[in-house]
Amino acid sequence: MLRSSAITQGIQRSPNRAMLRAVGFKDNDFNKPIIGIANGFSTITPCNLGLNDLALRAEEAARNAGAMPQMFGTITVSDGISMGTEGMKYSLVSREVIADAIETACNGQSMDGVLAIGGCDKNMPGAMLSMARLNIPAIFVYGGTIKPGKLNDSDLTVVSAFEAVGQYANGKINQEELTAVEKNACPGAGSCGGMFTANTMSAAIEVMGLSLPYSSTMAAEDKEKSENAAKSARVLVEAIKADIRPLDLLTKESFENAISVIMAIGGSTNAVLHLLAIAKTAGVDLEIEDFERIRQKVPVICDLKPSGQYVTVDLHNAGGIPQVMKLLLEGGLLHGSCKTIEGKTLAETLKDIPSSLPSSQKVIRSLSNPLYQKGHLAILKGNLATEGSVAKISGVKTPVLTGPAKVFESEETCLEAILEGRITAGDVIVIRYEGPIGGPGMREMLAPTSAIVGKGLGDKVALITDGRFSGGTYGLVVGHVAPEAAVGGALALVKEGDSITVDASRLLIQVNLEEKELERRRALWERPKQAYTSGVLGKYVRLVNSSSKGATTDQF
């Protein structure tokens, strides 16, 4: 059964039919379901470089399956290219633009279903937001991960290039070695190759049943990715017939499943922000505290970059997300009754996945022999973050640090200080006014965190911010601090030299001052003048909510 769709809303009328005949409709096509193919293709980034081929393959498969596919474009912003620049302010904003674009095209043309194809970080959550808003049968096709770069028998990712800048600044490598890393880090098409944000979110979508099994870890340049696009189109046609809709799949239990898998694979901190946003849009009661509750139960069982050894294609070869899910399901850590776009339950989908791990692989560990006994995405609270903050604590050798604040009003000034050697062991770096409103756009701090690692300070300093972190970041770093500085959060009140404690063990983040002193400073604080008062960023500042609620722009 179709919704009140293009078929029932008027394409039987001659003017509507005339327009559609111009784009290829024949007499017998007007009773077929219209599928929108939201194509995120661009040459801006390697993440999206191969998407048009996948879109064309999906278009052909949808037509052969009895549907009328209609392709339209949507945008992307390359986080890796814009990182450390003003352009990064547009990255999180692009999530909302993508969601708005897909919703507008599909509702404007009364489409019966949508197949979204994306690659870079915000493509996935942007598509999911639109699917939740539209609630028409939908499926996501991930463009695929990049294969690892190679240099001296070592695997490289884009993070290797950022870390090499810090190594060069610290005299650990020379200009020739830095250039060699740059030239070899990204060998072709596909999204950043570790368990960074794109691969984390593609895994979450697979777990929640809105993309096909194994699709989230396929390499962009492999033939199976093209086959996956075609199969996804055929599955969507069947989902339209069966009237399987996103809100049937996006339940509290499916979000809990996604969080469990993200903990198990060591996924990106950005997953917290994006899942909160998608849940809010879907009307699911998911709170930031749910991440901490699940973290306490689910161990990290995948040895993946950025804090581990392997890349996403290695995870794929080891059994992919279905193998991880099977271990969690048998360990009582997954809801097997959740449905998928194929009309199966998760338990049915995983029925034939082996319960034991092949001895030939080293990426996935058993639940009885994890890398870490608890999940890696910890929710910290305290007087600096009364609404919460997110710390990625896998591989952190120093989970507790109390030290003097080194305060910076932007990412650029902080990076300059790191590269000039003005940050020393024991410091707590504060980067503020980089939140959703303050940035605006909540930039990722990959450049400074990578420079810290490159300088050999990864285990010796802490960094806290109301901005975000790249999925490639690791170390004692705490982001998404809320309320943010720009709305008067306590981060705005910190002064140079104040004692700050970051304690991942006690889930605490605080400035060690009496409340009276904070109140005195709050009374004197003045909100900085907003630099952006028009255009996309000006609009965003007026609409966006707190990072603790997903930083969405359509919730009033």
Coordinates of C-alpha atoms in Angstrom, one line a residue:
M1 CA 0.0 0.0 0.0
L2 CA 1.3 3.4 -1.0
R3 CA 1.0 6.6 1.0
S4 CA -1.0 9.5 -0.5
S5 CA 1.6 9.8 -3.1
A6 CA 2.5 11.0 -6.6
I7 CA 0.1 8.2 -7.9
T8 CA -2.9 9.4 -5.8
Q9 CA -2.1 13.1 -5.6
G10 CA -2.6 14.0 -9.2
I11 CA -0.3 12.5 -11.8
Q12 CA -3.4 11.2 -13.4
R13 CA -4.2 14.8 -14.4
S14 CA -3.0 15.7 -17.8
P15 CA -0.7 18.7 -16.8
N16 CA 1.1 16.6 -14.3
R17 CA 1.5 13.7 -16.7
A18 CA 2.7 16.0 -19.4
M19 CA 5.6 17.1 -17.2
L20 CA 6.5 13.5 -16.4
R21 CA 6.3 12.4 -20.0
A22 CA 9.1 14.9 -20.7
V23 CA 11.4 13.0 -18.3
G24 CA 10.6 9.6 -19.7
F25 CA 7.3 8.4 -18.3
K26 CA 5.3 6.2 -20.7
D27 CA 1.6 5.2 -20.5
N28 CA 2.2 2.2 -18.3
D29 CA 4.5 4.1 -15.9
F30 CA 2.0 6.3 -14.1
N31 CA 0.8 3.5 -11.8
K32 CA 4.4 2.6 -10.7
P33 CA 5.9 3.8 -7.4
I34 CA 8.1 6.9 -7.7
I35 CA 11.4 6.5 -5.9
G36 CA 13.6 9.4 -5.2
I37 CA 17.3 8.7 -5.5
A38 CA 19.1 11.3 -3.4
N39 CA 22.5 11.4 -4.9
G40 CA 25.3 13.0 -2.8
F41 CA 27.8 12.8 -5.7
S42 CA 30.5 15.4 -5.9
T43 CA 34.2 15.7 -6.7
I44 CA 34.7 17.9 -3.7
T45 CA 35.9 14.9 -1.6
P46 CA 37.1 11.3 -2.2
C47 CA 34.2 10.2 0.1
N48 CA 31.6 11.1 -2.5
L49 CA 33.7 10.6 -5.7
G50 CA 32.2 7.2 -6.6
L51 CA 28.5 8.0 -5.7
N52 CA 27.2 8.7 -9.1
D53 CA 28.1 5.3 -10.4
L54 CA 26.2 3.8 -7.4
A55 CA 23.2 6.1 -8.1
L56 CA 23.1 5.0 -11.7
R57 CA 23.2 1.4 -10.8
A58 CA 20.4 1.9 -8.2
E59 CA 18.4 3.8 -10.7
E60 CA 18.6 0.9 -13.2
A61 CA 17.8 -1.7 -10.6
A62 CA 14.8 0.2 -9.3
R63 CA 13.4 0.6 -12.9
N64 CA 13.9 -3.1 -13.6
A65 CA 12.1 -3.9 -10.3
G66 CA 9.0 -2.0 -11.4
A67 CA 9.5 1.5 -10.0
M68 CA 10.0 4.9 -11.6
P69 CA 13.3 6.3 -10.1
Q70 CA 13.8 10.0 -10.2
M71 CA 17.3 11.3 -9.3
F72 CA 18.1 14.5 -7.6
G73 CA 21.3 15.9 -6.1
T74 CA 22.2 17.0 -2.6
I75 CA 25.4 18.6 -1.2
T76 CA 28.3 17.6 0.9
V77 CA 31.1 19.4 2.9
S78 CA 34.4 17.5 3.1
D79 CA 35.4 17.6 6.8
G80 CA 38.9 16.5 6.0
I81 CA 39.5 19.3 3.6
S82 CA 37.8 22.0 5.6
M83 CA 39.3 20.9 8.9
G84 CA 41.1 23.7 10.8
T85 CA 39.6 26.4 8.6
E86 CA 36.5 28.7 8.7
G87 CA 35.0 26.3 6.2
M88 CA 34.6 23.7 9.0
K89 CA 31.9 25.9 10.5
Y90 CA 29.7 24.7 7.6
S91 CA 30.2 20.9 8.3
L92 CA 27.6 20.3 10.9
V93 CA 25.3 22.8 9.2
S94 CA 25.5 20.6 6.1
R95 CA 23.8 17.8 8.0
E96 CA 20.7 20.1 8.2
V97 CA 21.0 21.3 4.6
I98 CA 21.1 17.6 3.4
A99 CA 18.1 16.7 5.5
D100 CA 16.1 19.7 4.4
A101 CA 17.0 19.1 0.7
I102 CA 15.9 15.4 0.7
E103 CA 12.7 16.2 2.6
T104 CA 11.9 19.1 0.3
A105 CA 12.5 17.1 -2.9
C106 CA 10.6 14.0 -1.8
N107 CA 7.6 15.9 -0.3
G108 CA 7.6 18.5 -3.1
Q109 CA 7.3 15.7 -5.7
S110 CA 5.2 13.4 -3.5
M111 CA 7.6 10.5 -3.9
D112 CA 6.6 7.0 -2.7
G113 CA 10.1 6.1 -1.4
V114 CA 13.6 7.3 -1.2
L115 CA 17.0 5.8 -1.7
A116 CA 19.8 8.1 -0.3
I117 CA 23.4 7.6 -1.3
G118 CA 26.1 9.3 0.7
G119 CA 29.7 9.2 1.7
C120 CA 31.2 12.0 3.8
D121 CA 30.4 12.3 7.6
K122 CA 27.2 14.4 7.5
N123 CA 25.7 12.6 4.6
M124 CA 24.5 9.7 6.8
P125 CA 22.9 11.6 9.6
G126 CA 21.5 14.1 7.2
A127 CA 19.8 11.3 5.2
M128 CA 18.5 9.7 8.4
L129 CA 17.0 12.9 9.6
S130 CA 15.1 13.3 6.3
M131 CA 13.9 9.7 6.4
A132 CA 12.6 10.2 9.9
R133 CA 10.8 13.4 8.9
L134 CA 9.3 11.9 5.7
N135 CA 8.4 8.5 7.0
I136 CA 8.1 7.0 3.6
P137 CA 9.8 3.7 2.7
A138 CA 13.5 4.4 2.7
I139 CA 17.0 2.8 2.4
F140 CA 20.5 4.2 2.7
V141 CA 23.4 3.2 0.5
Y142 CA 26.8 4.0 1.9
G143 CA 29.4 5.1 -0.7
G144 CA 32.0 2.9 1.0
T145 CA 35.2 3.2 2.9
I146 CA 38.6 4.2 1.4
K147 CA 41.3 1.5 1.3
P148 CA 44.3 2.2 3.5
G149 CA 47.2 4.2 2.2
K150 CA 50.6 2.4 2.4
L151 CA 54.0 3.8 3.4
N152 CA 56.9 1.6 4.6
D153 CA 54.5 -1.4 5.1
S154 CA 52.3 0.7 7.4
D155 CA 48.6 1.5 6.9
L156 CA 47.9 5.2 6.7
T157 CA 44.6 7.2 7.0
V158 CA 43.9 10.9 6.7
V159 CA 44.6 11.2 10.4
S160 CA 48.2 10.1 9.7
A161 CA 48.6 13.3 7.7
F162 CA 47.3 15.5 10.6
E163 CA 49.5 13.8 13.1
A164 CA 52.5 14.1 10.8
V165 CA 52.2 17.9 11.0
G166 CA 52.7 17.7 14.8
Q167 CA 55.6 15.3 14.3
Y168 CA 57.2 17.6 11.8
A169 CA 56.8 20.6 14.2
N170 CA 58.4 18.5 16.9
G171 CA 61.4 17.6 14.7
K172 CA 60.5 13.9 14.6
I173 CA 60.2 13.8 10.8
N174 CA 61.6 16.0 8.1
Q175 CA 59.8 17.8 5.2
E176 CA 60.4 14.8 2.8
E177 CA 58.8 12.4 5.2
L178 CA 55.8 14.7 5.8
T179 CA 55.2 15.0 2.1
A180 CA 55.4 11.2 1.7
V181 CA 52.7 10.8 4.3
E182 CA 50.6 13.5 2.6
K183 CA 51.0 11.8 -0.8
N184 CA 50.1 8.3 0.4
A185 CA 47.5 8.8 3.1
C186 CA 44.4 8.8 0.7
P187 CA 44.9 6.4 -2.2
G188 CA 41.5 6.8 -3.9
A189 CA 37.7 7.0 -3.5
G190 CA 35.9 6.3 -0.3
S191 CA 35.3 7.8 3.2
C192 CA 38.1 8.0 5.8
G193 CA 39.3 4.5 6.5
G194 CA 39.4 4.1 10.3
M195 CA 36.4 3.8 12.6
F196 CA 35.9 7.5 12.2
T197 CA 32.6 9.3 11.9
A198 CA 31.5 8.1 8.4
N199 CA 32.2 4.5 9.1
T200 CA 30.7 4.8 12.6
M201 CA 27.4 6.2 11.3
S202 CA 27.2 3.8 8.4
A203 CA 27.5 1.0 10.9
A204 CA 24.7 2.5 13.1
I205 CA 22.4 2.7 10.1
E206 CA 23.1 -0.9 9.2
V207 CA 22.3 -1.9 12.8
M208 CA 19.1 0.0 12.8
G209 CA 17.9 -1.8 9.7
L210 CA 17.9 1.0 7.2
S211 CA 20.8 -0.3 5.1
L212 CA 21.6 -3.9 4.1
P213 CA 23.9 -6.3 6.0
Y214 CA 27.6 -5.8 5.4
S215 CA 27.1 -2.6 3.4
S216 CA 28.6 -0.3 6.0
T217 CA 32.1 -1.7 5.8
M218 CA 32.5 -2.4 2.1
A219 CA 35.3 -0.6 0.2
A220 CA 34.1 2.1 -2.2
E221 CA 36.1 0.8 -5.1
D222 CA 35.1 -2.9 -4.8
K223 CA 32.6 -4.5 -7.1
E224 CA 30.4 -5.6 -4.2
K225 CA 29.6 -2.0 -3.4
S226 CA 27.9 -1.6 -6.8
E227 CA 26.0 -4.8 -6.3
N228 CA 24.9 -3.5 -2.9
A229 CA 23.4 -0.4 -4.5
A230 CA 21.4 -2.5 -7.0
K231 CA 20.1 -4.8 -4.3
S232 CA 19.2 -1.9 -2.1
A233 CA 17.0 -0.5 -4.8
R234 CA 15.3 -3.9 -5.3
V235 CA 14.7 -4.2 -1.5
L236 CA 13.2 -0.6 -1.4
V237 CA 10.7 -1.5 -4.1
E238 CA 9.6 -4.5 -1.9
A239 CA 9.5 -2.3 1.2
I240 CA 7.1 0.1 -0.6
K241 CA 4.8 -2.9 -1.5
A242 CA 5.0 -4.0 2.2
D243 CA 4.7 -0.5 3.5
I244 CA 7.7 -0.7 5.7
R245 CA 8.6 2.8 6.9
P246 CA 11.5 4.3 8.9
L247 CA 9.5 5.0 12.0
D248 CA 8.6 1.2 12.1
L249 CA 12.4 0.6 12.4
L250 CA 13.6 3.6 14.4
T251 CA 12.5 2.4 17.9
K252 CA 14.1 3.0 21.3
E253 CA 15.4 -0.6 21.1
S254 CA 17.0 -0.1 17.7
F255 CA 18.8 3.0 18.9
E256 CA 20.0 1.0 21.9
N257 CA 21.3 -1.6 19.5
A258 CA 23.2 1.1 17.5
I259 CA 24.8 2.5 20.7
S260 CA 25.8 -1.0 21.7
V261 CA 27.5 -1.7 18.4
I262 CA 29.2 1.8 18.4
M263 CA 30.6 1.0 21.8
A264 CA 31.8 -2.5 20.6
I265 CA 33.6 -1.1 17.5
G266 CA 35.1 2.0 19.2
G267 CA 33.1 4.4 17.1
S268 CA 33.2 8.2 16.9
T269 CA 32.1 10.7 19.5
N270 CA 30.0 12.3 16.8
A271 CA 27.6 9.3 17.0
V272 CA 26.3 10.7 20.3
L273 CA 25.3 14.0 18.6
H274 CA 23.8 12.4 15.5
L275 CA 21.9 9.6 17.2
L276 CA 20.4 12.1 19.6
A277 CA 19.3 14.3 16.7
I278 CA 17.8 11.4 14.7
A279 CA 16.0 10.0 17.8
K280 CA 14.5 13.5 18.5
T281 CA 13.3 13.7 14.9
A282 CA 11.8 10.2 15.1
G283 CA 10.0 10.9 18.3
V284 CA 12.1 8.4 20.3
D285 CA 12.9 9.2 23.9
L286 CA 16.7 8.9 23.7
E287 CA 18.8 10.9 26.2
I288 CA 22.5 11.5 26.5
E289 CA 22.5 9.4 29.8
D290 CA 21.4 6.3 27.7
F291 CA 24.9 6.3 26.2
E292 CA 26.5 6.0 29.6
R293 CA 24.0 3.3 30.7
I294 CA 24.9 1.2 27.7
R295 CA 28.6 1.9 27.9
Q296 CA 28.7 0.3 31.4
K297 CA 27.4 -3.0 29.8
V298 CA 29.1 -3.2 26.4
P299 CA 32.9 -3.8 26.0
V300 CA 35.1 -2.6 23.2
I301 CA 35.8 -5.7 21.1
C302 CA 37.2 -4.3 17.9
D303 CA 40.9 -3.2 17.5
L304 CA 40.3 -0.3 15.0
K305 CA 42.0 3.0 14.3
P306 CA 42.2 5.7 15.5
S307 CA 43.2 4.2 18.9
G308 CA 43.7 0.7 17.6
Q309 CA 45.6 -1.1 14.8
Y310 CA 43.2 -1.9 12.0
V311 CA 41.1 -0.1 9.4
T312 CA 37.5 -0.7 8.3
V313 CA 38.3 -2.9 5.3
D314 CA 40.0 -5.3 7.8
L315 CA 36.8 -5.3 9.9
H316 CA 34.8 -6.2 6.7
N317 CA 37.1 -9.1 5.9
A318 CA 36.7 -10.3 9.5
G319 CA 33.0 -10.5 9.2
G320 CA 31.8 -6.9 9.4
I321 CA 29.1 -5.5 11.5
P322 CA 26.9 -8.7 11.3
Q323 CA 29.7 -10.6 13.1
V324 CA 29.9 -8.0 15.8
M325 CA 26.1 -8.0 16.2
K326 CA 26.0 -11.8 16.4
L327 CA 28.5 -11.7 19.4
L328 CA 26.5 -9.0 21.1
L329 CA 23.2 -10.8 20.4
E330 CA 24.4 -14.0 21.9
G331 CA 25.8 -12.1 24.9
G332 CA 22.4 -10.6 25.6
L333 CA 23.5 -7.1 24.6
L334 CA 21.3 -6.6 21.5
H335 CA 17.5 -6.6 21.0
G336 CA 17.0 -9.3 18.4
S337 CA 13.3 -8.5 17.8
C338 CA 14.0 -5.2 16.0
K339 CA 12.9 -5.1 12.4
T340 CA 14.9 -4.3 9.2
I341 CA 14.0 -2.8 5.9
E342 CA 14.0 -6.4 4.5
G343 CA 11.0 -7.2 6.7
K344 CA 13.1 -9.5 8.9
T345 CA 14.0 -9.3 12.6
L346 CA 17.6 -8.7 13.5
A347 CA 17.8 -12.2 15.0
E348 CA 16.6 -13.7 11.7
T349 CA 19.1 -11.6 9.7
L350 CA 21.9 -12.9 12.0
K351 CA 20.7 -16.5 12.1
D352 CA 23.5 -17.9 9.8
I353 CA 26.3 -15.8 11.1
P354 CA 28.9 -18.0 13.0
S355 CA 28.9 -17.7 16.7
S356 CA 32.7 -18.3 16.9
L357 CA 35.3 -16.0 15.5
P358 CA 37.7 -17.4 12.7
S359 CA 41.2 -17.8 14.1
S360 CA 42.7 -16.1 11.0
Q361 CA 41.4 -12.7 12.0
K362 CA 42.7 -10.3 14.7
V363 CA 40.3 -7.4 14.4
I364 CA 37.3 -8.7 16.4
R365 CA 37.7 -10.1 19.9
S366 CA 35.3 -12.3 21.9
L367 CA 33.2 -10.7 24.7
S368 CA 35.3 -12.7 27.2
N369 CA 38.5 -11.2 25.9
P370 CA 37.8 -7.5 25.0
L371 CA 40.2 -4.7 24.4
Y372 CA 38.4 -2.8 27.2
Q373 CA 35.8 -4.0 29.7
K374 CA 33.5 -1.1 29.2
G375 CA 32.6 1.1 26.2
H376 CA 34.7 4.0 25.2
L377 CA 32.3 6.9 24.9
A378 CA 31.8 8.3 28.4
I379 CA 29.4 11.0 29.4
L380 CA 31.0 13.4 31.8
K381 CA 29.2 15.9 33.9
G382 CA 30.1 18.5 36.5
N383 CA 30.1 22.3 37.0
L384 CA 31.7 22.7 33.5
A385 CA 29.0 20.6 31.8
T386 CA 25.8 20.4 33.7
E387 CA 24.0 19.1 30.5
G388 CA 26.8 16.7 29.8
S389 CA 29.9 16.2 27.6
V390 CA 31.4 13.4 25.6
A391 CA 34.8 11.8 26.2
K392 CA 36.4 9.1 24.1
I393 CA 38.5 7.2 26.6
S394 CA 39.6 4.1 24.7
G395 CA 43.4 3.8 24.8
V396 CA 43.7 6.6 27.3
K397 CA 46.6 5.9 29.6
T398 CA 45.9 8.8 31.9
P399 CA 42.1 8.8 32.6
V400 CA 42.4 11.4 35.4
L401 CA 44.2 14.8 35.1
T402 CA 44.0 17.9 37.2
G403 CA 46.0 20.8 35.9
P404 CA 46.1 24.5 35.0
A405 CA 43.8 25.8 32.3
K406 CA 45.3 27.0 29.0
V407 CA 42.4 29.0 27.6
F408 CA 41.8 29.7 23.9
E409 CA 38.9 31.4 22.2
S410 CA 39.3 29.5 18.9
E411 CA 40.8 26.4 17.4
E412 CA 43.4 28.4 15.4
T413 CA 44.9 30.1 18.4
C414 CA 45.2 26.8 20.2
L415 CA 46.9 25.0 17.3
E416 CA 49.4 27.9 17.1
A417 CA 50.2 27.5 20.8
I418 CA 50.7 23.7 20.4
L419 CA 53.0 24.0 17.4
E420 CA 55.0 26.7 19.1
G421 CA 55.6 24.5 22.2
R422 CA 53.5 26.6 24.6
I423 CA 51.6 23.6 25.8
T424 CA 53.3 21.4 28.4
A425 CA 52.6 18.1 30.2
G426 CA 49.9 18.5 32.8
D427 CA 48.0 21.3 31.1
V428 CA 44.2 21.2 30.5
I429 CA 43.5 22.9 27.2
V430 CA 40.2 24.8 26.9
I431 CA 38.9 25.7 23.5
R432 CA 35.7 27.6 23.8
Y433 CA 33.2 29.6 21.7
E434 CA 33.3 26.7 19.2
G435 CA 29.8 25.2 20.0
P436 CA 26.7 25.1 17.8
I437 CA 26.0 28.8 18.4
G438 CA 29.4 30.1 19.4
G439 CA 31.3 28.7 16.4
P440 CA 28.9 28.7 14.9
G441 CA 28.7 25.2 13.6
M442 CA 30.6 23.3 16.3
R443 CA 33.8 22.7 14.4
E444 CA 35.9 19.5 14.9
M445 CA 39.2 19.9 16.7
L446 CA 41.3 17.3 14.7
A447 CA 44.1 19.7 13.9
P448 CA 45.0 20.5 17.5
T449 CA 44.4 17.0 18.9
S450 CA 46.5 15.5 16.1
A451 CA 49.2 18.0 16.8
I452 CA 49.2 17.1 20.4
V453 CA 49.7 13.4 19.5
G454 CA 52.4 14.4 17.0
K455 CA 54.2 16.4 19.8
G456 CA 54.2 13.4 22.0
L457 CA 51.7 14.9 24.5
G458 CA 48.8 12.6 23.8
D459 CA 48.9 11.0 27.2
K460 CA 50.1 14.0 29.1
V461 CA 47.5 16.7 28.5
A462 CA 43.7 17.0 28.4
L463 CA 41.7 19.0 26.0
I464 CA 38.1 20.2 26.6
T465 CA 35.8 22.1 24.2
D466 CA 32.2 23.0 23.4
G467 CA 33.1 22.0 19.8
R468 CA 33.3 18.5 18.4
F469 CA 36.1 16.1 17.7
S470 CA 36.8 14.2 14.5
G471 CA 36.2 10.4 14.6
G472 CA 39.9 10.3 14.1
T473 CA 40.7 11.9 17.5
Y474 CA 41.9 10.0 20.5
G475 CA 43.5 10.9 23.9
L476 CA 42.0 12.5 27.0
V477 CA 39.7 14.8 25.1
V478 CA 36.2 16.0 26.1
G479 CA 33.9 17.6 23.6
H480 CA 30.2 18.7 23.2
V481 CA 30.5 20.5 26.6
A482 CA 27.0 21.8 27.3
P483 CA 25.8 24.4 27.9
E484 CA 28.2 26.0 25.5
A485 CA 30.2 29.1 26.3
A486 CA 28.3 31.3 23.9
V487 CA 25.1 30.9 25.9
G488 CA 26.8 31.5 29.3
G489 CA 27.9 28.0 30.1
A490 CA 30.6 27.7 32.8
L491 CA 33.2 27.1 30.1
A492 CA 32.9 30.9 29.4
L493 CA 33.9 31.7 33.0
V494 CA 37.2 29.8 33.1
K495 CA 40.4 31.9 33.4
E496 CA 43.9 31.1 32.4
G497 CA 45.5 29.1 35.2
D498 CA 42.3 27.9 36.9
S499 CA 42.6 24.3 38.2
I500 CA 40.5 21.9 36.1
T501 CA 39.8 18.2 36.8
V502 CA 39.0 15.8 34.0
D503 CA 38.2 12.4 35.6
A504 CA 37.0 9.7 33.2
S505 CA 36.8 7.2 36.1
R506 CA 34.3 9.3 38.1
L507 CA 32.7 10.8 34.9
L508 CA 33.6 14.2 36.2
I509 CA 34.6 17.5 34.5
Q510 CA 34.9 20.5 36.7
V511 CA 36.7 23.8 37.3
N512 CA 37.9 23.7 40.9
L513 CA 36.3 26.9 42.1
E514 CA 33.6 27.7 44.6
E515 CA 30.1 28.3 43.3
K516 CA 30.2 31.8 44.7
E517 CA 33.2 32.7 42.5
L518 CA 31.5 31.2 39.4
E519 CA 28.4 33.3 40.1
R520 CA 30.6 36.4 40.5
R521 CA 32.2 35.8 37.1
R522 CA 28.8 35.0 35.6
A523 CA 27.5 38.3 36.6
L524 CA 30.4 40.1 34.9
W525 CA 30.3 37.9 31.7
E526 CA 29.1 39.5 28.5
R527 CA 28.0 37.5 25.5
P528 CA 30.4 38.0 22.6
K529 CA 29.0 39.7 19.5
Q530 CA 27.9 37.1 16.9
A531 CA 30.1 37.3 13.8
Y532 CA 27.5 35.8 11.5
T533 CA 24.1 37.6 11.3
S534 CA 23.0 36.6 7.8
G535 CA 23.3 33.7 5.3
V536 CA 23.3 30.0 6.2
L537 CA 25.4 30.5 9.4
G538 CA 23.3 33.4 10.6
K539 CA 20.1 31.3 10.1
Y540 CA 21.7 28.4 11.9
V541 CA 22.6 30.4 15.0
R542 CA 19.0 31.5 15.4
L543 CA 17.6 27.9 15.1
V544 CA 20.1 25.4 16.5
N545 CA 19.6 23.8 19.9
S546 CA 22.1 22.4 22.4
S547 CA 24.5 19.7 21.5
S548 CA 23.0 17.7 24.4
K549 CA 19.8 17.6 22.3
G550 CA 21.6 16.8 19.0
A551 CA 22.1 20.4 17.7
T552 CA 19.0 20.2 15.5
T553 CA 17.4 23.1 13.8
D554 CA 13.8 22.0 13.4
Q555 CA 12.8 21.4 17.0
F556 CA 10.8 24.3 18.5

